[in-house]
mmCIF file of C-alpha atoms in Angstrom:
data_model
loop_
_atom_site.group_PDB
_atom_site.id
_atom_site.type_symbol
_atom_site.label_atom_id
_atom_site.label_comp_id
_atom_site.label_asym_id
_atom_site.label_seq_id
_atom_site.Cartn_x
_atom_site.Cartn_y
_atom_site.Cartn_z
ATOM 1 C CA MET Q 2 95.093 113.198 131.857
ATOM 2 C CA PRO Q 3 98.598 111.783 132.457
ATOM 3 C CA PRO Q 4 100.155 109.571 129.777
ATOM 4 C CA PRO Q 5 99.645 105.811 130.227
ATOM 5 C CA LEU Q 6 102.286 104.054 132.276
ATOM 6 C CA ASP Q 7 104.566 101.469 130.747
ATOM 7 C CA VAL Q 8 103.254 98.721 133.001
ATOM 8 C CA THR Q 9 105.858 96.301 131.692
ATOM 9 C CA ARG Q 10 108.711 98.531 132.895
ATOM 10 C CA ASN Q 11 107.025 99.021 136.252
ATOM 11 C CA TYR Q 12 106.567 95.300 136.755
ATOM 12 C CA VAL Q 13 109.736 93.689 135.410
ATOM 13 C CA GLY Q 14 112.189 96.586 135.278
ATOM 14 C CA HIS Q 15 112.657 96.503 131.509
ATOM 15 C CA GLY Q 16 110.953 98.363 128.719
ATOM 16 C CA VAL Q 17 108.587 96.812 126.218
ATOM 17 C CA ASP Q 18 111.187 96.578 123.436
ATOM 18 C CA THR Q 19 113.650 94.630 125.591
ATOM 19 C CA ILE Q 20 110.988 92.195 126.753
ATOM 20 C CA ASN Q 21 109.550 91.713 123.258
ATOM 21 C CA ALA Q 22 112.959 90.917 121.800
ATOM 22 C CA HIS Q 23 113.070 87.898 124.108
ATOM 23 C CA ILE Q 24 109.499 86.663 123.770
ATOM 24 C CA SER Q 25 108.395 87.412 120.219
ATOM 25 C CA ASN Q 26 109.276 83.929 118.916
ATOM 26 C CA ARG Q 27 107.153 81.969 121.364
ATOM 27 C CA THR Q 28 104.737 79.391 119.947
ATOM 28 C CA ILE Q 29 102.346 76.834 121.363
ATOM 29 C CA ALA Q 30 104.927 74.083 120.860
ATOM 30 C CA ASN Q 31 107.910 75.819 122.465
ATOM 31 C CA SER Q 32 106.147 77.681 125.266
ATOM 32 C CA VAL Q 33 102.749 76.250 126.219
ATOM 33 C CA SER Q 34 102.720 72.712 124.824
ATOM 34 C CA TYR Q 35 100.536 71.654 127.763
ATOM 35 C CA LEU Q 36 97.675 73.466 125.983
ATOM 36 C CA LEU Q 37 97.813 71.252 122.874
ATOM 37 C CA PRO Q 38 95.766 68.333 124.286
ATOM 38 C CA ILE Q 39 93.181 70.792 125.608
ATOM 39 C CA LEU Q 40 92.941 72.689 122.319
ATOM 40 C CA GLU Q 41 92.447 69.425 120.421
ATOM 41 C CA ILE Q 42 89.304 68.471 122.370
ATOM 42 C CA LEU Q 43 87.604 71.861 122.196
ATOM 43 C CA PRO Q 44 84.947 72.511 119.553
ATOM 44 C CA ALA Q 45 86.356 74.075 116.376
ATOM 45 C CA ASP Q 46 84.683 77.396 117.165
ATOM 46 C CA PHE Q 47 85.997 77.670 120.731
ATOM 47 C CA THR Q 48 86.589 81.011 122.426
ATOM 48 C CA PHE Q 49 89.991 81.768 123.937
ATOM 49 C CA LEU Q 50 91.186 84.575 126.194
ATOM 50 C CA ASP Q 51 94.908 85.262 126.542
ATOM 51 C CA VAL Q 52 95.499 87.507 129.556
ATOM 52 C CA GLY Q 53 98.909 89.153 129.453
ATOM 53 C CA CYS Q 54 99.303 88.260 125.776
ATOM 54 C CA GLY Q 55 102.350 90.482 125.277
ATOM 55 C CA PRO Q 56 103.349 90.789 121.616
ATOM 56 C CA ALA Q 57 100.978 87.878 120.945
ATOM 57 C CA SER Q 58 103.265 85.351 119.297
ATOM 58 C CA ILE Q 59 101.509 82.478 121.115
ATOM 59 C CA THR Q 60 98.090 84.054 120.612
ATOM 60 C CA ILE Q 61 98.720 84.421 116.876
ATOM 61 C CA ASP Q 62 100.016 80.850 116.636
ATOM 62 C CA ILE Q 63 96.762 79.610 118.174
ATOM 63 C CA ALA Q 64 94.734 81.811 115.799
ATOM 64 C CA LYS Q 65 96.574 80.351 112.795
ATOM 65 C CA ARG Q 66 96.183 76.747 113.955
ATOM 66 C CA TYR Q 67 92.504 77.145 114.853
ATOM 67 C CA PRO Q 68 90.957 79.521 112.286
ATOM 68 C CA SER Q 69 87.370 78.901 113.467
ATOM 69 C CA ALA Q 70 88.195 79.962 117.030
ATOM 70 C CA THR Q 71 87.406 83.408 118.412
ATOM 71 C CA ILE Q 72 90.420 84.809 120.228
ATOM 72 C CA LEU Q 73 90.911 87.829 122.484
ATOM 73 C CA GLY Q 74 94.355 88.940 123.636
ATOM 74 C CA VAL Q 75 94.529 91.373 126.553
ATOM 75 C CA ASP Q 76 97.564 93.217 127.879
ATOM 76 C CA GLY Q 77 98.021 96.189 130.187
ATOM 77 C CA SER Q 78 100.406 98.005 127.861
ATOM 78 C CA PRO Q 79 98.978 100.055 124.973
ATOM 79 C CA ALA Q 80 102.356 99.855 123.189
ATOM 80 C CA VAL Q 81 102.374 96.059 123.387
ATOM 81 C CA ILE Q 82 98.781 95.804 122.157
ATOM 82 C CA SER Q 83 99.708 97.991 119.195
ATOM 83 C CA GLN Q 84 102.587 95.620 118.401
ATOM 84 C CA ALA Q 85 100.277 92.614 118.782
ATOM 85 C CA ARG Q 86 97.754 94.106 116.353
ATOM 86 C CA ASP Q 87 100.519 94.792 113.826
ATOM 87 C CA ALA Q 88 101.845 91.234 114.184
ATOM 88 C CA ALA Q 89 98.372 89.726 113.702
ATOM 89 C CA GLN Q 90 97.826 91.819 110.599
ATOM 90 C CA LYS Q 91 101.224 90.778 109.239
ATOM 91 C CA ALA Q 92 100.355 87.115 109.968
ATOM 92 C CA ASN Q 93 97.041 87.609 108.129
ATOM 93 C CA VAL Q 94 94.881 86.206 110.944
ATOM 94 C CA HIS Q 95 91.350 87.516 111.247
ATOM 95 C CA ASN Q 96 89.901 85.538 114.150
ATOM 96 C CA ILE Q 97 91.779 87.510 116.779
ATOM 97 C CA ARG Q 98 91.346 90.885 118.416
ATOM 98 C CA PHE Q 99 93.216 92.725 121.114
ATOM 99 C CA ALA Q 100 92.355 95.048 123.966
ATOM 100 C CA VAL Q 101 94.273 97.025 126.535
ATOM 101 C CA GLY Q 102 93.005 95.716 129.823
ATOM 102 C CA ASP Q 103 93.540 94.768 133.408
ATOM 103 C CA ALA Q 104 93.359 91.101 134.373
ATOM 104 C CA LEU Q 105 91.467 92.102 137.507
ATOM 105 C CA ASP Q 106 88.789 93.978 135.560
ATOM 106 C CA LEU Q 107 87.643 91.734 132.712
ATOM 107 C CA ALA Q 108 83.881 91.907 133.099
ATOM 108 C CA PRO Q 109 82.020 89.898 130.436
ATOM 109 C CA THR Q 110 80.073 91.843 127.838
ATOM 110 C CA ALA Q 111 77.468 90.906 125.255
ATOM 111 C CA SER Q 112 80.270 90.356 122.742
ATOM 112 C CA ASP Q 113 82.351 88.276 125.197
ATOM 113 C CA PRO Q 114 79.873 86.228 127.236
ATOM 114 C CA GLY Q 115 82.539 83.725 128.245
ATOM 115 C CA PHE Q 116 85.503 81.661 127.128
ATOM 116 C CA GLU Q 117 86.142 77.945 126.802
ATOM 117 C CA LEU Q 118 89.837 78.468 127.514
ATOM 118 C CA ILE Q 119 91.729 81.181 129.378
ATOM 119 C CA LYS Q 120 95.533 81.390 129.502
ATOM 120 C CA GLY Q 121 97.291 83.779 131.817
ATOM 121 C CA SER Q 122 100.896 84.743 131.349
ATOM 122 C CA CYS Q 123 103.236 84.078 134.245
ATOM 123 C CA ASP Q 124 104.089 87.768 134.302
ATOM 124 C CA VAL Q 125 100.552 89.024 134.828
ATOM 125 C CA ALA Q 126 100.665 91.416 137.752
#
């Protein structure tokens, strides 16, 4: 089996490390503030899917602000998902998990029957 492709490099022309250096400090407030009014009206135990989560700085910020939520971050790059998992562990958030996945193939499962909120990154291919 061939090694996994660096989908980030294929899509934007830069490697994961270069991209992450620019986006690892994103938060709800400085990057997706339009979500704040929506997040405030959801039930405390809402479910959230972040497609194209990257290194998960926004995803982790949401997990910290809403500890009763169930959060799934998905990205096409195994290297980025590994970084996201490390960052979540370092941030000590436990209501978040990550998966390598394709935005076009996110079939619901028994453990993920649906989501109240889905955010897609602008760089999802």
